PDB file of C-alpha atoms and ligand atoms in Angstrom:
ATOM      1  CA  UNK A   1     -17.551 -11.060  -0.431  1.00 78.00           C
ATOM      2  CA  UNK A   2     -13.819 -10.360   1.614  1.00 79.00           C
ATOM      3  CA  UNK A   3     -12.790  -6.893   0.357  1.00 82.00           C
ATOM      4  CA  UNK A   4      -8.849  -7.978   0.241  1.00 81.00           C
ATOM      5  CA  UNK A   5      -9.887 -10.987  -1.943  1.00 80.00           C
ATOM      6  CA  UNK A   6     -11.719  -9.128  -3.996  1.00 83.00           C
ATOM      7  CA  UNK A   7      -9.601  -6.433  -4.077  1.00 81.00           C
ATOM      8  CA  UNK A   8      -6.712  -8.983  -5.162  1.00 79.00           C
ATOM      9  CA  UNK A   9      -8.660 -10.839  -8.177  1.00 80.00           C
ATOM     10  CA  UNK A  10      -9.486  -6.789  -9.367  1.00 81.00           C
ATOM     11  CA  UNK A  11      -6.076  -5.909  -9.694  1.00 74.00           C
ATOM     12  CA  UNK A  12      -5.095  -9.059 -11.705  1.00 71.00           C
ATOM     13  CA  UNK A  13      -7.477  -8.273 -13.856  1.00 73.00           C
ATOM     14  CA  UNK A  14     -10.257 -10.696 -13.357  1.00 77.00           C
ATOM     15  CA  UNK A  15     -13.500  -9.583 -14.517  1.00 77.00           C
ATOM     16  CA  UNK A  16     -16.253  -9.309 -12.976  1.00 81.00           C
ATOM     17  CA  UNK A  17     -18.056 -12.010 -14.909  1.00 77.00           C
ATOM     18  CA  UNK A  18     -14.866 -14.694 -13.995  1.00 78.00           C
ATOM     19  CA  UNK A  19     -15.219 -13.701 -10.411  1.00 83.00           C
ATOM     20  CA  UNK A  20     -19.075 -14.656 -10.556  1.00 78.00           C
ATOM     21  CA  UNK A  21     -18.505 -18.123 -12.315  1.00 76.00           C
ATOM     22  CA  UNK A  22     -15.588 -18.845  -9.538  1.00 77.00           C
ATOM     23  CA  UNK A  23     -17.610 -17.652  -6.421  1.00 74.00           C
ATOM     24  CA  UNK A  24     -20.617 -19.197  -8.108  1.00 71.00           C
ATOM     25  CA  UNK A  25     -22.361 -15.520  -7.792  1.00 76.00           C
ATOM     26  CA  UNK A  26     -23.792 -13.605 -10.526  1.00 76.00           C
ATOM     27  CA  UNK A  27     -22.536 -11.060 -12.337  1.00 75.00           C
ATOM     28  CA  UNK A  28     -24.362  -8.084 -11.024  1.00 73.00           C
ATOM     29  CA  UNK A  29     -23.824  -9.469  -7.078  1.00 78.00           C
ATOM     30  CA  UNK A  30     -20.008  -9.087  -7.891  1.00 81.00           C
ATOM     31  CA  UNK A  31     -20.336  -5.600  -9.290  1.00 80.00           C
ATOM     32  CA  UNK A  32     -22.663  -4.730  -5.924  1.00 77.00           C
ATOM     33  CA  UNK A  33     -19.907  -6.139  -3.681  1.00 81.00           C
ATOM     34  CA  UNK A  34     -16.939  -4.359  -5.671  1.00 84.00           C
ATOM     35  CA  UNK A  35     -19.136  -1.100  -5.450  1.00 80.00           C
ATOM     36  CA  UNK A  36     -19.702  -1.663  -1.347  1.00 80.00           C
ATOM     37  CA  UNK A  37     -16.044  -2.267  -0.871  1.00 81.00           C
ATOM     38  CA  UNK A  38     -15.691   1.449  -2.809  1.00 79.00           C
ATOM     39  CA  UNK A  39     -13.106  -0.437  -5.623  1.00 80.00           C
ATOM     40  CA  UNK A  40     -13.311  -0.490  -9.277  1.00 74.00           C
ATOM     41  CA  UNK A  41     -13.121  -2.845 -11.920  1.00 67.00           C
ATOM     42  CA  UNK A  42     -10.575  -0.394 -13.601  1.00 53.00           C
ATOM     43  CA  UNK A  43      -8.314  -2.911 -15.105  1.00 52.00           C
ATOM     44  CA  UNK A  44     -11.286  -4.148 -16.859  1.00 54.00           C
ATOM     45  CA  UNK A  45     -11.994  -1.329 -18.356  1.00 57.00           C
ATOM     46  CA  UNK A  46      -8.303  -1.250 -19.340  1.00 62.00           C
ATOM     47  CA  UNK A  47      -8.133  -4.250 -21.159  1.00 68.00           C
ATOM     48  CA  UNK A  48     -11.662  -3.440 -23.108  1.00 69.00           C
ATOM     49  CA  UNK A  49     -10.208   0.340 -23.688  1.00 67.00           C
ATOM     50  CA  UNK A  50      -9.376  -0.892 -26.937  1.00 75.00           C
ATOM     51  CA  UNK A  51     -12.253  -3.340 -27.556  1.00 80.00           C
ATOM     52  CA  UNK A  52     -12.682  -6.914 -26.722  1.00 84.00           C
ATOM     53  CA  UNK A  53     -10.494  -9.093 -28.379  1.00 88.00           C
ATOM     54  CA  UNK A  54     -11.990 -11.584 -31.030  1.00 89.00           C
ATOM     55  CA  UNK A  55     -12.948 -14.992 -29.380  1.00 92.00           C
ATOM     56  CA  UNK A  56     -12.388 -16.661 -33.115  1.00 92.00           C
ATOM     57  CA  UNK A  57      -9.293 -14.822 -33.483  1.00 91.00           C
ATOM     58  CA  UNK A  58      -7.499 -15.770 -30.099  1.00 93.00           C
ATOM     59  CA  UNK A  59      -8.655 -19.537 -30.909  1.00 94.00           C
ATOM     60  CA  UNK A  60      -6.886 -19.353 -34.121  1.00 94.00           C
ATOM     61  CA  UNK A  61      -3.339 -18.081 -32.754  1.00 94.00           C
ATOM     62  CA  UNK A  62      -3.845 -20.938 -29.765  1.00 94.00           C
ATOM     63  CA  UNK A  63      -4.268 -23.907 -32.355  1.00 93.00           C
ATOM     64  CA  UNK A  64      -1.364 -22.305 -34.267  1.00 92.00           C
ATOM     65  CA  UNK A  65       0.538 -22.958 -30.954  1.00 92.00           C
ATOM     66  CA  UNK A  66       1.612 -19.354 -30.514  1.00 94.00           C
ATOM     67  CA  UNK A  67       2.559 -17.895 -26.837  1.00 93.00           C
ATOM     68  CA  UNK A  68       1.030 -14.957 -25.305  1.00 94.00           C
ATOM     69  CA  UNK A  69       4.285 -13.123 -26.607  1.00 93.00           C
ATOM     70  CA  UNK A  70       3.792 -14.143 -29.967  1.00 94.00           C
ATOM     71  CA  UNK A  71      -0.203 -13.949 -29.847  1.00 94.00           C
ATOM     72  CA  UNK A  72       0.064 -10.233 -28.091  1.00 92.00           C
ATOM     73  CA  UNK A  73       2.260  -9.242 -31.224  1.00 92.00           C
ATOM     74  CA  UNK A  74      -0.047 -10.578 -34.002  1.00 92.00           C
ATOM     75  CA  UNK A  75      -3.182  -8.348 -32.446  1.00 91.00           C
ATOM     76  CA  UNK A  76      -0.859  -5.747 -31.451  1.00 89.00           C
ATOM     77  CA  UNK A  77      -1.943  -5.499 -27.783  1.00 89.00           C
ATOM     78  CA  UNK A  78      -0.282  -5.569 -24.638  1.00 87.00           C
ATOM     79  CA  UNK A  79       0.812  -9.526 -22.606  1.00 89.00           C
ATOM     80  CA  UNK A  80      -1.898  -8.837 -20.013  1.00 88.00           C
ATOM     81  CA  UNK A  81      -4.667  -7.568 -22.370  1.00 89.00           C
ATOM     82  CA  UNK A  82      -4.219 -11.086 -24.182  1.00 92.00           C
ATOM     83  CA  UNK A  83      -4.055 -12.769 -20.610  1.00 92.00           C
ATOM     84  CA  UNK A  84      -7.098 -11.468 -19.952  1.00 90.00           C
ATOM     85  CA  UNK A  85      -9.103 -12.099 -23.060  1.00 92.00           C
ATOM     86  CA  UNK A  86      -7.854 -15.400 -22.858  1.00 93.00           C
ATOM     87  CA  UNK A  87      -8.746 -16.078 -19.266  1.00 91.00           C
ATOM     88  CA  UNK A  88     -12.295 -14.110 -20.416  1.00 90.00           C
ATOM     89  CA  UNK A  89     -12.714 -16.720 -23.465  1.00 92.00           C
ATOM     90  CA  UNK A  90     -11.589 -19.549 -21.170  1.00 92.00           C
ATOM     91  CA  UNK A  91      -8.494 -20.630 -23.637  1.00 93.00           C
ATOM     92  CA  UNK A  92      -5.054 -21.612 -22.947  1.00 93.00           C
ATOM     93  CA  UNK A  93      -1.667 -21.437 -24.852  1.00 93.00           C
ATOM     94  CA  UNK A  94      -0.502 -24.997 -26.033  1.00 92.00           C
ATOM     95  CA  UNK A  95       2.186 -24.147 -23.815  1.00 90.00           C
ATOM     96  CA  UNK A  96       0.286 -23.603 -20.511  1.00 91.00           C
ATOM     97  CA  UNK A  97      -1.454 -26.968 -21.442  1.00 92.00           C
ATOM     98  CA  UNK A  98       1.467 -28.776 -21.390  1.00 91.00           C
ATOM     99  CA  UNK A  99       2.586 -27.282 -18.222  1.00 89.00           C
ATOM    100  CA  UNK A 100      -0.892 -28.415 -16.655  1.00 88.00           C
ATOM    101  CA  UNK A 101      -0.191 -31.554 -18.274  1.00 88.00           C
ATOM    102  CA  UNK A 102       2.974 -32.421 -16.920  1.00 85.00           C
ATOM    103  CA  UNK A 103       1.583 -31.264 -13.123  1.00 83.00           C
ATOM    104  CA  UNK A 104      -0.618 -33.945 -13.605  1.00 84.00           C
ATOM    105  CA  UNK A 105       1.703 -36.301 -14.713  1.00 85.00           C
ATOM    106  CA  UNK A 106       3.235 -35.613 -11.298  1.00 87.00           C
ATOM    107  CA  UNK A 107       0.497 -36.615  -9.516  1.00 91.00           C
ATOM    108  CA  UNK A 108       0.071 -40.378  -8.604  1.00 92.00           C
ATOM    109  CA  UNK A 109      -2.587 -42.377  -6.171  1.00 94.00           C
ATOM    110  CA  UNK A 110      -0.854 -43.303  -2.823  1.00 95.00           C
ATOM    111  CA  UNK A 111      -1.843 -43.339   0.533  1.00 97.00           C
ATOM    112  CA  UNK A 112      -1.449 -41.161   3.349  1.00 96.00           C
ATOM    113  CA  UNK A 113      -1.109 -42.296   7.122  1.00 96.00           C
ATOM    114  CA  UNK A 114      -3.852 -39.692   7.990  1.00 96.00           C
ATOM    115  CA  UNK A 115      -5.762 -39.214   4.217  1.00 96.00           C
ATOM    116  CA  UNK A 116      -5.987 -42.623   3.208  1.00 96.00           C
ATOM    117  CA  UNK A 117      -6.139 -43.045  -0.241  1.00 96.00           C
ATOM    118  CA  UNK A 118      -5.462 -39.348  -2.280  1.00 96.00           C
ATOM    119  CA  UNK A 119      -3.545 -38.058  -4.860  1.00 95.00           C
ATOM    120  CA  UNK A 120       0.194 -37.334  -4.317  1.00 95.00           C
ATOM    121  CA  UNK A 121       2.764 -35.311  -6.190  1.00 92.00           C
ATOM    122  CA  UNK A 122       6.548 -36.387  -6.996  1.00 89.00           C
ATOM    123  CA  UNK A 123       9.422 -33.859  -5.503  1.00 86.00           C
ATOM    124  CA  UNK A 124      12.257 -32.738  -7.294  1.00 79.00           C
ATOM    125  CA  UNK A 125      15.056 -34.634  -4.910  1.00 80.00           C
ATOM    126  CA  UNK A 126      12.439 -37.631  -4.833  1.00 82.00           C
ATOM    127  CA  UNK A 127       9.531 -39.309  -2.495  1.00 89.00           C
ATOM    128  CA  UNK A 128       6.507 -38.302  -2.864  1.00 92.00           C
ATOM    129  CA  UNK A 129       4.198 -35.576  -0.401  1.00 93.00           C
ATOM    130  CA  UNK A 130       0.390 -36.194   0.006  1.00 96.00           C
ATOM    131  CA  UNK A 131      -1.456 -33.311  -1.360  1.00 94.00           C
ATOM    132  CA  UNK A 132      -3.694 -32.820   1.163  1.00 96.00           C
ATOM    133  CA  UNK A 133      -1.264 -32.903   4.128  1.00 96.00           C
ATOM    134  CA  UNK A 134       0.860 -30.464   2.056  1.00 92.00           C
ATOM    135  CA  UNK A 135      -2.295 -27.634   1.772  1.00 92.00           C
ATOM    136  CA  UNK A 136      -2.838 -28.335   5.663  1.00 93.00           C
ATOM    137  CA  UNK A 137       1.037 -27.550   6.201  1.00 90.00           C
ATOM    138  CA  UNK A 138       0.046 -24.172   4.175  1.00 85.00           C
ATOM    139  CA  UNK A 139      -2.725 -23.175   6.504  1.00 86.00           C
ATOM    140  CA  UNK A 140      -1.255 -24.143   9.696  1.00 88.00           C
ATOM    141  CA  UNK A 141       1.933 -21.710   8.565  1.00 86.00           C
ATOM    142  CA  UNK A 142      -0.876 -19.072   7.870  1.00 83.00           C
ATOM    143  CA  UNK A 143      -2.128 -19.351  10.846  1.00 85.00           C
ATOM    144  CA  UNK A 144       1.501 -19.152  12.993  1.00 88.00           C
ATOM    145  CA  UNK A 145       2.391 -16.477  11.382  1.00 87.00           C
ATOM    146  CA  UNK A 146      -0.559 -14.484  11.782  1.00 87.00           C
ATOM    147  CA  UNK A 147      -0.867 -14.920  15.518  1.00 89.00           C
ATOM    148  CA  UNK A 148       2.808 -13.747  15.323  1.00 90.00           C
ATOM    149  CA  UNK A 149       2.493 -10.297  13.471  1.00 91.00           C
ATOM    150  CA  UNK A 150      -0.651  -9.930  15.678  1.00 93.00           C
ATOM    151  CA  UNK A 151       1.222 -10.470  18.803  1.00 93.00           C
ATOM    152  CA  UNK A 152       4.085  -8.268  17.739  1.00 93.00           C
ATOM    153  CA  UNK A 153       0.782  -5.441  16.537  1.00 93.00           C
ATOM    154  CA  UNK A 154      -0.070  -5.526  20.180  1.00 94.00           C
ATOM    155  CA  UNK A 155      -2.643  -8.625  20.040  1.00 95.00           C
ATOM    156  CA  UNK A 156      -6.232  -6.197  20.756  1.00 96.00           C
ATOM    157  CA  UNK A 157      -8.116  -4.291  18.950  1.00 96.00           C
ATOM    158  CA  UNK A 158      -6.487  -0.540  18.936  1.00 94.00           C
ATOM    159  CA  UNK A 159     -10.077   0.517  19.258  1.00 95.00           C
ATOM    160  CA  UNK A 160     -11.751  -1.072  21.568  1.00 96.00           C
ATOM    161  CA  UNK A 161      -9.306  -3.502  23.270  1.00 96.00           C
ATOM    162  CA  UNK A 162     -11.107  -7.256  21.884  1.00 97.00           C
ATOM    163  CA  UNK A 163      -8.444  -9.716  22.031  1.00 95.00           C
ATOM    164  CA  UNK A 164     -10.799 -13.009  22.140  1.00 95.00           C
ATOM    165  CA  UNK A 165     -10.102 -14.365  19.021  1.00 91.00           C
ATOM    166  CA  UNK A 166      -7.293 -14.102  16.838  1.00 87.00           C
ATOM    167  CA  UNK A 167      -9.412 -14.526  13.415  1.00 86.00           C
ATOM    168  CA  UNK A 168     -11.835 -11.660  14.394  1.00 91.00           C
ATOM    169  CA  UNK A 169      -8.784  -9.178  14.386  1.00 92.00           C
ATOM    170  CA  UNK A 170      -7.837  -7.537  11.171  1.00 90.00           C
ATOM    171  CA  UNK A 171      -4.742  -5.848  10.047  1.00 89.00           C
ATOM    172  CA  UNK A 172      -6.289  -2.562   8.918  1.00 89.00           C
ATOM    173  CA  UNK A 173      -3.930  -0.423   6.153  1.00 85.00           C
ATOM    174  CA  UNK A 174      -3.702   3.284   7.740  1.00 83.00           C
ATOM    175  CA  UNK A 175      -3.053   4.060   4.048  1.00 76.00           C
ATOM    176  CA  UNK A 176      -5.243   2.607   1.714  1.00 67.00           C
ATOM    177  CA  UNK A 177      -3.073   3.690  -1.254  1.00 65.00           C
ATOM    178  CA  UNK A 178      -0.524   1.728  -0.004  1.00 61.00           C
ATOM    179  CA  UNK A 179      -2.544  -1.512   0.402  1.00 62.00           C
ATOM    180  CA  UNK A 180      -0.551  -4.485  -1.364  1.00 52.00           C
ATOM    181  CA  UNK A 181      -2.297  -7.553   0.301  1.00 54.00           C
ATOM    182  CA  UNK A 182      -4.714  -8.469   2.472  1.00 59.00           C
ATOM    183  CA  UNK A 183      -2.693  -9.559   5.486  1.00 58.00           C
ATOM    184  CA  UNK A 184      -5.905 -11.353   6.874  1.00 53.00           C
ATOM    185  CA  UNK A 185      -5.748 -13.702   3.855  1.00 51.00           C
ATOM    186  CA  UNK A 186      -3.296 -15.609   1.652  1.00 55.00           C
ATOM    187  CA  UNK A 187      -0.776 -12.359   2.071  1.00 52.00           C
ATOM    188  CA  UNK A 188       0.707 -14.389   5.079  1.00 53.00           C
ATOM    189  CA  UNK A 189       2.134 -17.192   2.643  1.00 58.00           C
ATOM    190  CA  UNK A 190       4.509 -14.651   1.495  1.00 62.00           C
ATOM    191  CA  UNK A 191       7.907 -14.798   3.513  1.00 74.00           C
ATOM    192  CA  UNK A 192       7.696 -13.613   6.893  1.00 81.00           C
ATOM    193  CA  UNK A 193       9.477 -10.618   6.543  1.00 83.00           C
ATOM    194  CA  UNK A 194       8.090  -9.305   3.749  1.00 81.00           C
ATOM    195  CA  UNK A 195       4.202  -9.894   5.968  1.00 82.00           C
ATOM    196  CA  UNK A 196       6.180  -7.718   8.558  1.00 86.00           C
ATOM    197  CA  UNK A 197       6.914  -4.822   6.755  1.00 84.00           C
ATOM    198  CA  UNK A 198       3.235  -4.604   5.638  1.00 83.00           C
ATOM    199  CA  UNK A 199       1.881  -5.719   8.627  1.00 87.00           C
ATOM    200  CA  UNK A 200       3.885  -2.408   9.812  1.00 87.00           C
ATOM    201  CA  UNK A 201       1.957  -0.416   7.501  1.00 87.00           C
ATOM    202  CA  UNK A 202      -1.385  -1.345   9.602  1.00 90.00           C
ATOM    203  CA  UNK A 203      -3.151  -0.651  12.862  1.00 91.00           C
ATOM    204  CA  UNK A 204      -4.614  -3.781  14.700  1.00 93.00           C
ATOM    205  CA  UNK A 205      -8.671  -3.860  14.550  1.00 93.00           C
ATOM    206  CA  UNK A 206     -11.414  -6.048  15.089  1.00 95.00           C
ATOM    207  CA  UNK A 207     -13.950  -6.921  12.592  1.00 92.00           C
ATOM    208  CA  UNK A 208     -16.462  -4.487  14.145  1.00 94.00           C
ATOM    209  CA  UNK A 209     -14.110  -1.569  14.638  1.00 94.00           C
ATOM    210  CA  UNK A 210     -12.563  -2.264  10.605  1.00 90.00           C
ATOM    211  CA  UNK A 211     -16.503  -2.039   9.776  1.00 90.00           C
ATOM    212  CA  UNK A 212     -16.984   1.028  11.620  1.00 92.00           C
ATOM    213  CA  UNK A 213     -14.026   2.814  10.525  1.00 89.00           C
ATOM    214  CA  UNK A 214     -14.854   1.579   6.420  1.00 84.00           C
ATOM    215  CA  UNK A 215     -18.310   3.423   7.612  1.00 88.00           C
ATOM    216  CA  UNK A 216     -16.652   6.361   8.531  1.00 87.00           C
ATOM    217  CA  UNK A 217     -18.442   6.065  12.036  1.00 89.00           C
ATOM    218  CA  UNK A 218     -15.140   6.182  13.746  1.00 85.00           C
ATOM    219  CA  UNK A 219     -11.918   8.979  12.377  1.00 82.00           C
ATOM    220  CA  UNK A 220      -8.835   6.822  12.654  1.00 80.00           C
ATOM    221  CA  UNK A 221      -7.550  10.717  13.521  1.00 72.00           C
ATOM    222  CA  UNK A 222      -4.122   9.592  11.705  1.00 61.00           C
TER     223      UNK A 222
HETATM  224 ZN1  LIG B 301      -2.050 -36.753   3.923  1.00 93.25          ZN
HETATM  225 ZN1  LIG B 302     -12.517  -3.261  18.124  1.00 93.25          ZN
END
């Protein structure tokens, strides 16, 4: 498993069970991979500080129609620890239901010039935008602005000089304490600027030199 994925479902609190049913892994695999990548499933253990939440009870307060708000004051625990145990139990608030419910209400069959027939969703000003088309417009972006940041980082490995293939290079955080996303992945969605200023934070390295260096078989020497 991608350490900056991982990394990023660990810090909102996913456990490690969730992560298994999404990556279709099993539990334990996730827990070797999260102890490879040297993280910890400490939010986990922050939610359950206080014991697990009641399934039955948490299914009550969501038929009553309560919110997190309201459901994290009748157990007397904190938004995300009921976000969590919710997530854990599989539940949702009547509220994010009916959000989910009107998405879907936005979505229509139409087809698309290059899709053929596939589901479509209605825009605010009007029209409609083919789904698929729209995720494609998403990864293209990605991938633009990643060959930008790694142009402006130089465009090689700082190591050993590869400069082949853009997807082999990695932004590499100089401080790990400082890591926010992983600039390799989905972090490049975020607004340009904001992928610059963390893409400042990093050195330029290719998959085998990031390996080495997570290894400790090459010092940085920052
Ligand atoms: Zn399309
Ligand atoms: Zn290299």
């Amino acid at each position: 498993m991608d350490r900056g994925e991982l990394q990023a479902l660990l810090g909102e609190g996913v456990s490690l069970a969730e992560i298994g049913r999404r990556h279709d892994l099993h539990e334990s695999t996730v827990g070797y991979w999260v102890k490879k990548h040297g993280l910890k499933a400490a939010r986990r253990e922050k939610h359950a500080a206080r014991g697990a939440l009641q399934r039955e009870h948490l299914e009550t307060l969501v038929e009553e129609g309560k919110t997190i708000a309201e459901i994290a004051e009748a157990v007397d625990r904190s938004h995300a620890t009921v976000r969590h145990w919710l997530r854990e139990y599989g539940l949702r608030t009547q509220r994010a239901r009916n959000i989910a419910q009107q998405t879907r209400e936005k979505r229509v069959l139409r087809r698309c010039a290059r899709h053929g027939l596939t589901e479509f969703q209605r825009r605010e000003p009007g029209g409609y935008r083919c789904l698929k088309c729209r995720s494609e417009a998403v990864s293209r972006r990605r991938r633009l602005v990643k060959q930008l940041l790694v142009q402006e980082a130089g465009g090689a490995c700082r190591i050993c000089g590869y400069d082949r293939c853009a997807r082999a290079l990695h932004f590499h955080h100089v401080d790990p304490e400082h890591k926010r996303f992983n600039l390799s992945l989905r972090g490049v969605t975020r607004s340009l600027e904001r992928a610059r200023a963390e893409a400042q934070k990093c050195i330029l390295l290719c998959g085998n030199c990031q390996a080495e260096v997570e290894e400790g078989l090459i010092d940085l020497g920052l």
